Short mmCIF file of C-alpha atoms in Angstrom, two decimals:
data_model
loop_
_atom_site.label_atom_id
_atom_site.label_comp_id
_atom_site.label_asym_id
_atom_site.label_seq_id
_atom_site.Cartn_x
_atom_site.Cartn_y
_atom_site.Cartn_z
CA MET A 1 -13.72 18.11 20.78
CA ARG A 2 -11.77 16.03 17.86
CA LYS A 3 -13.60 13.16 16.36
CA LEU A 4 -12.47 10.44 14.80
CA ILE A 5 -14.70 7.91 12.53
CA TYR A 6 -12.83 4.46 12.97
CA VAL A 7 -13.04 2.18 9.88
CA PRO A 8 -11.92 -0.87 10.07
CA ILE A 9 -10.40 -2.31 6.21
CA VAL A 10 -9.19 -5.52 4.76
CA HIS A 11 -6.35 -5.21 1.59
CA SER A 12 -7.14 -6.50 -1.25
CA GLU A 13 -5.07 -7.53 -3.92
CA VAL A 14 -3.81 -4.64 -5.42
CA ASP A 15 -3.09 -2.52 -1.48
CA PHE A 16 -0.08 -4.66 -2.05
CA GLY A 17 1.22 -3.00 -5.31
CA SER A 18 4.53 -5.08 -5.81
CA LEU A 19 4.07 -8.53 -3.63
CA THR A 20 0.44 -9.16 -4.58
CA HIS A 21 1.48 -12.03 -6.80
CA ASN A 22 3.63 -13.79 -4.36
CA LEU A 23 1.38 -13.22 -0.94
CA ARG A 24 -1.70 -14.75 -3.67
CA LYS A 25 0.45 -17.06 -4.33
CA ARG A 26 1.50 -17.95 -0.80
CA TYR A 27 -2.32 -18.12 0.00
CA ILE A 28 -3.36 -20.13 -3.56
CA ASP A 29 -1.27 -21.98 -1.75
CA ARG A 30 -1.73 -23.15 1.50
CA PHE A 31 -5.30 -22.43 1.80
CA GLY A 32 -6.82 -23.46 -2.07
CA LEU A 33 -7.39 -21.07 -5.15
CA SER A 34 -12.50 -21.15 -4.61
CA VAL A 35 -10.98 -19.99 -1.19
CA TRP A 36 -8.92 -17.26 -2.84
CA ARG A 37 -11.67 -16.05 -5.14
CA GLN A 38 -13.46 -16.70 -1.83
CA ARG A 39 -11.53 -14.72 -0.38
CA VAL A 40 -11.79 -11.58 -3.22
CA LYS A 41 -15.27 -11.58 -3.14
CA GLY A 42 -15.18 -11.03 0.85
CA VAL A 43 -13.25 -8.16 0.55
CA ASP A 44 -14.72 -7.34 -2.07
CA ALA A 45 -18.57 -7.02 -0.80
CA LEU A 46 -16.70 -5.76 2.08
CA TRP A 47 -15.79 -2.14 0.65
CA GLN A 48 -18.86 -2.34 -1.37
CA GLU A 49 -20.74 -1.72 2.52
CA ILE A 50 -18.10 0.37 3.91
CA ARG A 51 -18.56 2.33 0.74
CA THR A 52 -22.32 2.87 1.52
CA LYS A 53 -21.87 3.80 4.89
CA VAL A 54 -18.60 6.43 4.81
CA MET A 55 -21.23 7.92 1.92
CA ALA A 56 -24.04 7.79 4.33
CA LEU A 57 -22.46 9.50 6.45
CA GLU A 58 -23.98 12.63 7.47
CA ILE A 59 -20.97 15.40 7.34
CA ASP A 60 -18.88 18.35 4.85
CA PHE A 61 -16.45 16.74 2.86
CA HIS A 62 -14.95 20.02 2.97
CA LYS A 63 -14.31 19.41 7.22
CA ILE A 64 -12.90 15.84 6.87
CA LYS A 65 -9.14 14.83 7.21
CA VAL A 66 -8.71 11.40 5.97
CA TYR A 67 -5.58 9.07 6.79
CA GLN A 68 -4.93 6.04 5.68
CA ASP A 69 -2.95 2.53 6.48
CA GLY A 70 -0.51 1.78 4.74
CA LEU A 71 -0.46 6.28 3.43
CA PRO A 72 3.48 7.56 3.68
CA VAL A 73 3.93 11.07 5.35
CA CYS A 74 5.51 12.33 1.80
CA GLY A 75 3.92 15.63 0.17
CA ARG A 76 3.03 12.72 -2.88
CA GLU A 77 -0.14 10.94 -0.87
CA LEU A 78 -3.02 12.12 -3.10
CA GLU A 79 -1.06 10.51 -6.29
CA ILE A 80 0.12 8.01 -4.61
CA VAL A 81 -4.24 7.60 -3.48
CA GLN A 82 -4.50 8.24 -7.77
CA ASP A 83 -2.14 5.78 -8.59
CA LEU A 84 -3.40 2.93 -6.81
CA ALA A 85 -6.63 4.08 -7.57
CA ARG A 86 -6.67 3.95 -10.89
CA GLN A 87 -4.60 0.45 -10.18
CA GLY A 88 -8.92 -1.30 -8.91
CA SER A 89 -8.00 -0.17 -5.84
CA LYS A 90 -11.52 -0.02 -3.87
CA ASN A 91 -9.48 1.25 -0.80
CA HIS A 92 -8.16 4.61 -3.39
CA GLN A 93 -10.95 4.47 -5.62
CA LEU A 94 -12.85 5.74 -2.14
CA LEU A 95 -10.11 7.80 -0.50
CA VAL A 96 -10.35 9.24 -4.48
CA GLU A 97 -14.52 10.41 -4.12
CA LEU A 98 -14.01 11.57 -0.98
CA ALA A 99 -11.30 14.15 -2.07
CA GLU A 100 -13.85 14.75 -4.91
CA ARG A 101 -16.25 15.91 -2.47
CA GLY A 102 -13.50 18.39 -0.68
CA ALA A 103 -11.45 15.85 1.53
CA THR A 104 -8.25 16.05 2.76
CA ILE A 105 -5.85 13.25 2.45
CA MET A 106 -3.32 12.09 4.69
CA GLY A 107 -0.26 11.67 4.76
CA THR A 108 -0.70 8.67 8.31
CA GLU A 109 2.60 5.67 8.36
CA ASP A 110 5.93 6.51 8.63
CA ALA A 111 7.62 5.62 4.92
CA GLN A 112 10.31 3.19 7.21
CA LEU A 113 7.79 1.29 9.19
CA LEU A 114 6.20 0.66 5.67
CA VAL A 115 9.61 -0.34 4.08
CA GLU A 116 9.80 -2.48 7.17
CA GLU A 117 6.54 -4.37 6.84
CA TYR A 118 7.21 -4.26 3.34
CA LEU A 119 10.68 -6.08 3.53
CA ARG A 120 8.88 -8.24 6.48
CA LEU A 121 6.00 -9.60 3.95
CA ARG A 122 8.64 -9.67 0.93
CA ASP A 123 10.94 -12.25 2.88
CA GLY A 124 7.88 -13.79 4.45
CA LEU A 125 9.45 -13.22 7.82
CA ASP A 126 6.65 -13.90 10.73
CA ALA A 127 5.20 -16.88 8.98
CA ASP A 128 5.94 -19.83 11.80
CA SER A 129 7.66 -18.11 14.44
CA GLU A 130 10.56 -19.92 16.14
CA THR A 131 11.97 -17.90 18.39
CA GLY A 132 9.25 -19.41 21.09
CA ASP A 133 9.16 -15.00 21.54
CA ARG A 134 6.18 -13.47 22.45
CA VAL A 135 6.11 -10.59 20.42
CA THR A 136 7.46 -11.42 16.59
CA PRO A 137 9.07 -9.06 14.91
CA GLY A 138 5.56 -8.92 12.86
CA GLU A 139 3.71 -7.63 16.16
CA ASP A 140 5.90 -5.13 17.36
CA LEU A 141 6.73 -3.93 13.86
CA LEU A 142 2.64 -3.26 13.39
CA HIS A 143 2.82 -1.86 17.39
CA ARG A 144 5.02 0.70 16.47
CA ARG A 145 2.94 1.92 13.25
CA ASP A 146 0.04 2.28 15.12
CA LEU A 147 1.75 4.64 17.75
CA TYR A 148 2.61 6.98 14.66
CA VAL A 149 -0.83 6.99 13.18
CA ALA A 150 -2.32 8.14 16.63
CA LYS A 151 1.21 10.02 17.17
CA ARG A 152 0.00 11.91 13.33
CA ILE A 153 -3.52 11.94 14.40
CA ARG A 154 -3.02 13.92 17.42
CA GLU A 155 -0.45 16.79 15.86
CA THR A 156 -2.90 17.11 12.83
CA LEU A 157 -6.90 16.99 13.47
CA ARG A 158 -7.52 20.63 15.63
CA ASP A 159 -9.81 20.65 18.12
CA GLY A 160 -13.52 20.95 16.47
CA GLU A 161 -12.04 19.40 13.28
CA THR A 162 -12.61 15.36 12.31
CA GLY A 163 -10.89 12.76 11.03
CA ILE A 164 -12.14 9.11 9.31
CA LEU A 165 -9.05 6.43 9.80
CA PHE A 166 -8.99 3.81 7.31
CA ILE A 167 -6.77 1.16 9.27
CA GLY A 168 -6.00 -2.85 8.94
CA LEU A 169 -8.85 -5.25 11.35
CA LEU A 170 -4.98 -5.67 13.17
CA HIS A 171 -5.10 -2.68 13.79
CA GLU A 172 -5.08 -0.98 17.38
CA VAL A 173 -4.41 2.70 16.92
CA ASP A 174 -7.73 4.03 18.40
CA GLU A 175 -5.89 2.28 22.17
CA LYS A 176 -3.17 4.61 21.76
CA LEU A 177 -5.64 7.20 20.82
CA CYS A 178 -5.89 10.04 23.57
CA GLN A 179 -8.23 11.48 25.90
CA ASP A 180 -9.36 14.14 24.44
CA MET A 181 -11.22 11.99 21.16
CA GLU A 182 -14.39 10.79 19.88
CA ILE A 183 -14.48 7.54 18.18
CA SER A 184 -17.76 6.48 16.18
CA TYR A 185 -17.24 2.66 14.32
CA PRO A 186 -19.90 2.90 11.58
CA LEU A 187 -19.21 -0.36 10.73
CA ARG A 188 -20.59 -2.34 14.43
CA GLU A 189 -23.67 -2.26 14.21
CA GLY A 190 -26.04 -2.79 16.96
CA GLU A 191 -23.33 -1.48 19.18
CA GLU A 192 -22.54 1.59 21.34
CA GLU A 193 -20.84 3.47 18.15
CA ILE A 194 -19.29 6.40 19.39
CA GLU A 195 -16.18 6.12 22.35
CA ASP A 196 -15.55 8.82 24.19
CA LYS A 197 -12.32 9.06 25.42
CA GLY A 198 -12.76 11.43 27.94
#
């Protein structure tokens, strides 16, 4: 049986690349500087908890495939991860640490869908839904990204292998995975941690 360790994440400033300045400004304009600073501290604390839990897993990292929200299938995955780690991304610093312990970093997302997401964020779409549509363009895009990530995991994670998926809180990739995959949620304390999709 295939196993997937499902790790919900929150993106830090660095993870947004060239969008960081505008997103920070929008956030501060809407909620204030002190709330922004609290968010940054909260995200840092969450990443410390994620790192602690992941590094405490009793697994052979040489046999692990790591899937990452926002990491395109492109042949330069490790280079991208290392670059973001150098820029200060706690998420990508953890991925580098996992790779140094033998884990394989996997391209996870469709590059074209990531470009769509970048443009949506850059242009501030969905900030105020004026269309009255039940599903916003951002929700539809998130759904398409989730379908792609689930397909990518199904196609690359073999029977007997274990993967770790670092994925944003709004994603629902776990709901789109096949029946022959055991999913564990190590960050859920006090809850049942393993969901057998079979």
